[in-house]
XYZ file of N, CA and C in Angstrom:
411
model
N 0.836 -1.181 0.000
C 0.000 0.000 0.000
C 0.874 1.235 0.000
N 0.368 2.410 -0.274
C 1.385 3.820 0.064
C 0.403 4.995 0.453
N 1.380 5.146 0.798
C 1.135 6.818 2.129
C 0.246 7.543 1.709
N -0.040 7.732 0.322
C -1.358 8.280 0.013
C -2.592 8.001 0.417
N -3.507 9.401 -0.077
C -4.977 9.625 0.560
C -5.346 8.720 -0.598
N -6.432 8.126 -0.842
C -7.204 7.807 -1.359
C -8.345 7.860 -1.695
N -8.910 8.009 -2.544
C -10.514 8.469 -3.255
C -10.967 6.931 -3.254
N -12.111 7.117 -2.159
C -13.399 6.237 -2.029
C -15.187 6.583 -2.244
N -15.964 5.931 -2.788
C -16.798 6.368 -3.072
C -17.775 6.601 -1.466
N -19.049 7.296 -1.042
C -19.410 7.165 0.019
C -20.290 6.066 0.433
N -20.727 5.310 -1.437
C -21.439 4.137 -1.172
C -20.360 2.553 -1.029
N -18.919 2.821 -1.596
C -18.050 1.979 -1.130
C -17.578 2.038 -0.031
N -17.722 3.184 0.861
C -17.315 3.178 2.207
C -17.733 2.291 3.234
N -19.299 3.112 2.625
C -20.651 2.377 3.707
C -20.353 0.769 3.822
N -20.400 0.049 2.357
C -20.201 -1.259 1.931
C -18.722 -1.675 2.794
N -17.670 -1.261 2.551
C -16.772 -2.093 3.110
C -16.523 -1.865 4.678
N -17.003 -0.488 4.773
C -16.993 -0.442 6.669
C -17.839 -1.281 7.439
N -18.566 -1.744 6.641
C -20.033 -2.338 7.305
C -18.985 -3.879 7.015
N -18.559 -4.591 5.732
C -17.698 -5.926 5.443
C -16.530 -5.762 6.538
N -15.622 -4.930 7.130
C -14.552 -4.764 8.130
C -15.563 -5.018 9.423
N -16.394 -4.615 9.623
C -16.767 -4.202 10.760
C -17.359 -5.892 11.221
N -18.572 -6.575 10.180
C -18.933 -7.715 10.029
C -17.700 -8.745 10.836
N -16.724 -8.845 10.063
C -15.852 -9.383 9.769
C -14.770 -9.218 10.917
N -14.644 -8.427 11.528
C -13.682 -8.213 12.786
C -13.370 -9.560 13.765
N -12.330 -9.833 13.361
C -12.453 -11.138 15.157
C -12.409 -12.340 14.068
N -12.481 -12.467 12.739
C -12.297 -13.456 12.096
C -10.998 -13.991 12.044
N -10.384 -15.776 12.003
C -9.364 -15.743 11.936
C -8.569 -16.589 10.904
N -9.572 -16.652 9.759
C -9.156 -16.700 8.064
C -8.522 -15.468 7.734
N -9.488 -14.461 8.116
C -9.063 -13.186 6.914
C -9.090 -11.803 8.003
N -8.694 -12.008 9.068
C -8.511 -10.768 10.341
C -6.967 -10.107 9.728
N -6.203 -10.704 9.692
C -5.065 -9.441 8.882
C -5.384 -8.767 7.888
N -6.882 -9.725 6.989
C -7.057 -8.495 5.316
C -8.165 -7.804 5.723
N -8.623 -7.767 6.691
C -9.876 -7.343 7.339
C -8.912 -5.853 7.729
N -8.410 -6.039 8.524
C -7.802 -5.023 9.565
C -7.107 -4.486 8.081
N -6.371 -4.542 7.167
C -5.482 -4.050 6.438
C -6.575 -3.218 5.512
N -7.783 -2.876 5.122
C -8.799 -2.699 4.759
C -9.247 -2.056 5.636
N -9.613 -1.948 6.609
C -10.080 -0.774 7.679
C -8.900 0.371 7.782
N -7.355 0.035 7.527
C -6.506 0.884 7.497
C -6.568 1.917 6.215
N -6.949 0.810 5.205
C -7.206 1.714 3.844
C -8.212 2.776 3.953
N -9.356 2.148 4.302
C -11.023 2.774 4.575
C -10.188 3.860 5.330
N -9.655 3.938 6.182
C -8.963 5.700 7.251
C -8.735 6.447 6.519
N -7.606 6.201 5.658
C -7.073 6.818 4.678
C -7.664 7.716 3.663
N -8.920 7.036 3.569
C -9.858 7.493 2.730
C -10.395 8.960 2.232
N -10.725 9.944 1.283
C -11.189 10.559 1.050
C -12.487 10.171 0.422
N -13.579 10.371 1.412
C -14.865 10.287 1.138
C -15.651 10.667 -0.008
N -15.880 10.121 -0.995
C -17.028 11.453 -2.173
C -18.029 10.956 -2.543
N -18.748 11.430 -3.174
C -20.526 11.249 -3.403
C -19.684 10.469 -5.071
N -20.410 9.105 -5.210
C -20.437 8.637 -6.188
C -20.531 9.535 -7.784
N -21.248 10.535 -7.846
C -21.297 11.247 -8.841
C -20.147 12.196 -9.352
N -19.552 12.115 -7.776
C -18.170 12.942 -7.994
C -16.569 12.515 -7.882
N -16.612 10.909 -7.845
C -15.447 10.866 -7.928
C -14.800 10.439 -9.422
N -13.428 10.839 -9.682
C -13.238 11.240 -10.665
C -12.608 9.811 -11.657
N -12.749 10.057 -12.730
C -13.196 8.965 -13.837
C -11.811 8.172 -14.022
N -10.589 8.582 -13.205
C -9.534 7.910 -12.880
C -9.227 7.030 -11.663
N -10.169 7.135 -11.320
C -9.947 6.317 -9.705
C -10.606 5.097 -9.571
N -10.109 4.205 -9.024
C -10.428 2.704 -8.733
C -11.318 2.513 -8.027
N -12.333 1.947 -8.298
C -13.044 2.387 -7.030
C -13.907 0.603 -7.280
N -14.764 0.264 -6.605
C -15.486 -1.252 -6.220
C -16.009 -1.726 -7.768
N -15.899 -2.452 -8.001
C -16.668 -3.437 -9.685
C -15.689 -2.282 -10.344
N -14.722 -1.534 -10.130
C -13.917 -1.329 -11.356
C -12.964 -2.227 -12.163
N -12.859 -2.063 -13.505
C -11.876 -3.511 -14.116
C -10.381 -2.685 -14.724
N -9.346 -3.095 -13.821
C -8.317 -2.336 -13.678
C -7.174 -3.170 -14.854
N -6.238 -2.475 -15.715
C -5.111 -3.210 -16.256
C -3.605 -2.773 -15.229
N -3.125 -3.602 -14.897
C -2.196 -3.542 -14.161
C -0.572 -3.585 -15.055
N 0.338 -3.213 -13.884
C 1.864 -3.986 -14.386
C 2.972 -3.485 -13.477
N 3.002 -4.960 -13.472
C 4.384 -5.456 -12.087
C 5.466 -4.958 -12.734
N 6.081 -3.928 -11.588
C 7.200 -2.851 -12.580
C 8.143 -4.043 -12.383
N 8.680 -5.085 -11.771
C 10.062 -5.841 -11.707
C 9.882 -6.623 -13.164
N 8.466 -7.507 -12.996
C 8.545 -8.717 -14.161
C 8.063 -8.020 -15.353
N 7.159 -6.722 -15.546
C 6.440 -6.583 -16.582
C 5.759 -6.907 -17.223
N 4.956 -7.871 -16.154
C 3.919 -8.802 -16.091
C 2.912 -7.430 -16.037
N 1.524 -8.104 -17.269
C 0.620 -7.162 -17.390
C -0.704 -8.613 -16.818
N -1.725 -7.847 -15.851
C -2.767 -8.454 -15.532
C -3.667 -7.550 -15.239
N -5.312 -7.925 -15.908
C -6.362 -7.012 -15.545
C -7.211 -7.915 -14.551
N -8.050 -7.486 -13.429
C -8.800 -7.558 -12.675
C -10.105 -6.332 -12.383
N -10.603 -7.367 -12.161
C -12.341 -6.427 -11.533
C -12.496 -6.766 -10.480
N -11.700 -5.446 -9.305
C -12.434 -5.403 -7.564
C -14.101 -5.586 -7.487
N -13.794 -6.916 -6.808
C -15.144 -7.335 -6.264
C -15.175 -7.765 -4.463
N -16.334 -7.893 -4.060
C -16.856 -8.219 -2.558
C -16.541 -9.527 -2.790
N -16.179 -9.926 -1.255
C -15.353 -11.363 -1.355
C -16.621 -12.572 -1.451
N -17.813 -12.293 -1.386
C -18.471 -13.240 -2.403
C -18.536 -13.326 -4.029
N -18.434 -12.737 -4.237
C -18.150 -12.563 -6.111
C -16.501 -12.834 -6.559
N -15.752 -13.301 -5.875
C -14.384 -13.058 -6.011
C -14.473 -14.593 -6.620
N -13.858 -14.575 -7.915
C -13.246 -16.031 -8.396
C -11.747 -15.386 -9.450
N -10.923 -15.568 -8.930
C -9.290 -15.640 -9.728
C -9.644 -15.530 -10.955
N -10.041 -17.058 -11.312
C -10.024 -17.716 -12.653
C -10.943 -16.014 -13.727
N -11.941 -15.962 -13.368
C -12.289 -15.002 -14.245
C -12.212 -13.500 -13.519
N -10.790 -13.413 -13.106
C -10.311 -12.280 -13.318
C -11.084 -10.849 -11.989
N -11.789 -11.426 -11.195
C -12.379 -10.833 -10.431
C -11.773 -11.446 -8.813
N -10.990 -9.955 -8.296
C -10.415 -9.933 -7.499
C -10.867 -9.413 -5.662
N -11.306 -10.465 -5.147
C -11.469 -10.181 -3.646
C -11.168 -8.652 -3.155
N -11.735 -7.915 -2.753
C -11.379 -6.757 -1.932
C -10.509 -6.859 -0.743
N -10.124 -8.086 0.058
C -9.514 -8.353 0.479
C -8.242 -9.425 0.615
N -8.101 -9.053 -0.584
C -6.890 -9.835 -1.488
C -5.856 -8.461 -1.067
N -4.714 -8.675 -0.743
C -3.921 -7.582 -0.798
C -3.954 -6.395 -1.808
N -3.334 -7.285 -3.239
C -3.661 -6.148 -4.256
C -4.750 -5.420 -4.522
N -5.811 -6.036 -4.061
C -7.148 -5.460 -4.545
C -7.419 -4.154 -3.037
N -6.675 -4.104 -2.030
C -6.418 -3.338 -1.591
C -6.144 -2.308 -1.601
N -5.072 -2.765 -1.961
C -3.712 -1.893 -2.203
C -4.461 -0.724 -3.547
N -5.051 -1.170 -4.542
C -5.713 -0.486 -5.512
C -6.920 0.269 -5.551
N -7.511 -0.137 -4.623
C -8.767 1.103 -4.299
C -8.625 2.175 -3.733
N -9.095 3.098 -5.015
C -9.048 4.301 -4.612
C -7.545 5.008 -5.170
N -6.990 4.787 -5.852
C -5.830 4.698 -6.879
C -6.442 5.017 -7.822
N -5.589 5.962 -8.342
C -5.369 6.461 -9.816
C -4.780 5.837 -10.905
N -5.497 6.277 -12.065
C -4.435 5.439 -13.385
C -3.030 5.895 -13.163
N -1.793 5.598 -13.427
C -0.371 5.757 -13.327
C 0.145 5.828 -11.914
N -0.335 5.445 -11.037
C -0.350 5.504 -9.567
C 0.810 4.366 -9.598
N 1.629 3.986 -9.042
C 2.469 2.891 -8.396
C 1.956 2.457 -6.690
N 1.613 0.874 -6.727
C 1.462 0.893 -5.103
C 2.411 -0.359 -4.483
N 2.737 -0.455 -3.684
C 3.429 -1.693 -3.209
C 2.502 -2.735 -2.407
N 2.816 -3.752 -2.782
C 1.988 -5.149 -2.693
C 2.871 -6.060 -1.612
N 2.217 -6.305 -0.327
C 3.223 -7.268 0.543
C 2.704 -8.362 0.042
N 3.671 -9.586 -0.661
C 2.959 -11.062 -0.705
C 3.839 -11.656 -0.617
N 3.257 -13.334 -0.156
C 4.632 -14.143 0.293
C 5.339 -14.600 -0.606
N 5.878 -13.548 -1.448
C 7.342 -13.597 -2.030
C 8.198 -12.528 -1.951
N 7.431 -11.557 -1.414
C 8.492 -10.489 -0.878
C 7.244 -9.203 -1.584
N 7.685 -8.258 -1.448
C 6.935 -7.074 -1.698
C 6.951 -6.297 -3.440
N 5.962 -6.500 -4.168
C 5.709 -5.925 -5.779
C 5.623 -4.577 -5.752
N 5.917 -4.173 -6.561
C 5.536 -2.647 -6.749
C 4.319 -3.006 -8.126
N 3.590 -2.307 -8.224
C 2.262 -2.559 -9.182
C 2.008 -1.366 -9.537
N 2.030 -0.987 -11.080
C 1.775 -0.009 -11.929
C 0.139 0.483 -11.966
N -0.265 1.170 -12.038
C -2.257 0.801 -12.210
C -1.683 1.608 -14.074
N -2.284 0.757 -14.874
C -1.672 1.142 -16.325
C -3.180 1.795 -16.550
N -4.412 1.285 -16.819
C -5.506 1.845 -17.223
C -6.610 1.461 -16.537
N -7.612 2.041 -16.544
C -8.997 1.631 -15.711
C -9.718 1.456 -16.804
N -10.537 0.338 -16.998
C -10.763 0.131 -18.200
C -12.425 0.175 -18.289
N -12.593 0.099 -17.028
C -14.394 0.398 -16.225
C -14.419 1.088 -15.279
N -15.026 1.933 -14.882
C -15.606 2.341 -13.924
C -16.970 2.565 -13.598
N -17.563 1.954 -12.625
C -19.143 1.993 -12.761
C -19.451 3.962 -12.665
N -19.021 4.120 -11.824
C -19.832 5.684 -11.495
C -19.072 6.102 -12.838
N -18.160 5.976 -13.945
C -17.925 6.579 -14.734
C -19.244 5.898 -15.946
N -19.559 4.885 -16.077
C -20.689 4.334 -16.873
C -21.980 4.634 -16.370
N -21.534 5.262 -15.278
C -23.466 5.952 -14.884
C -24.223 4.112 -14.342
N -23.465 3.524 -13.693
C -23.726 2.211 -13.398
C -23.335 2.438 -11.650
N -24.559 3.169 -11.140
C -24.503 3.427 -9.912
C -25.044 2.269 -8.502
N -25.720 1.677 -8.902
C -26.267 0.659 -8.358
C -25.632 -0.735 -8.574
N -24.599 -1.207 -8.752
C -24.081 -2.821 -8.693
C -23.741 -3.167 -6.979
């Protein structure tokens, strides 16, 4: 993750403060829980209509790239019931999918995983619901 503020929507707030909050005291996913309430702090709050058409924000479908390998991968942040790898839809409490909300296109963020720590490019946003006027998913 990095030191930056981050742009969250006020209906992704509601949603994942309410999923952290649920979720507290769990002991599958209490480190991505808690690492996600750290993000949610961080947060700059905005009314869905106003956050801006570069920012990552929940059901967005992001193109990525791992500045070491130059490995390019796209994902769509989803709620950890909708989360399946295989088609490309990434847990909110998956590190990276963390680490990326609320991130800008050309943003760099760092990724802790157990192989040591990625740095991750955000290359393009290739969806955004509040940018498609797709306010309700």
């Amino acid at each position: 993750m990095n030191g930056k503020s981050v742009v969250i929507t006020e209906a992704d707030f509601d949603r994942l403060n309410g999923l952290v909050h649920s979720r507290k005291g769990g002991i599958s996913d209490g480190p991505l829980v808690v690492s996600l309430g750290q993000e949610l702090s961080r947060g700059e709050i905005v009314a869905s209509a106003d956050v801006p058409k570069k920012v990552v924000t929940m059901n967005s479908k992001v193109r990525v790239r791992d500045i070491r390998s130059d490995e390019r991968e796209t994902y769509t942040l989803v709620y950890p019931q909708e989360a399946d790898i295989n088609e490309g839809r990434l847990s909110i409490l998956a590190p990276l999918a963390t680490a990326l909300l609320g991130t800008k296109a050309r943003d760099v963020v760092e990724v802790k995983t157990p192989g040591g720590v990625r740095k991750i490019k955000v290359e393009r946003i290739l969806y955004q619901p509040e940018a498609a006027g797709d306010l309700h998913l």
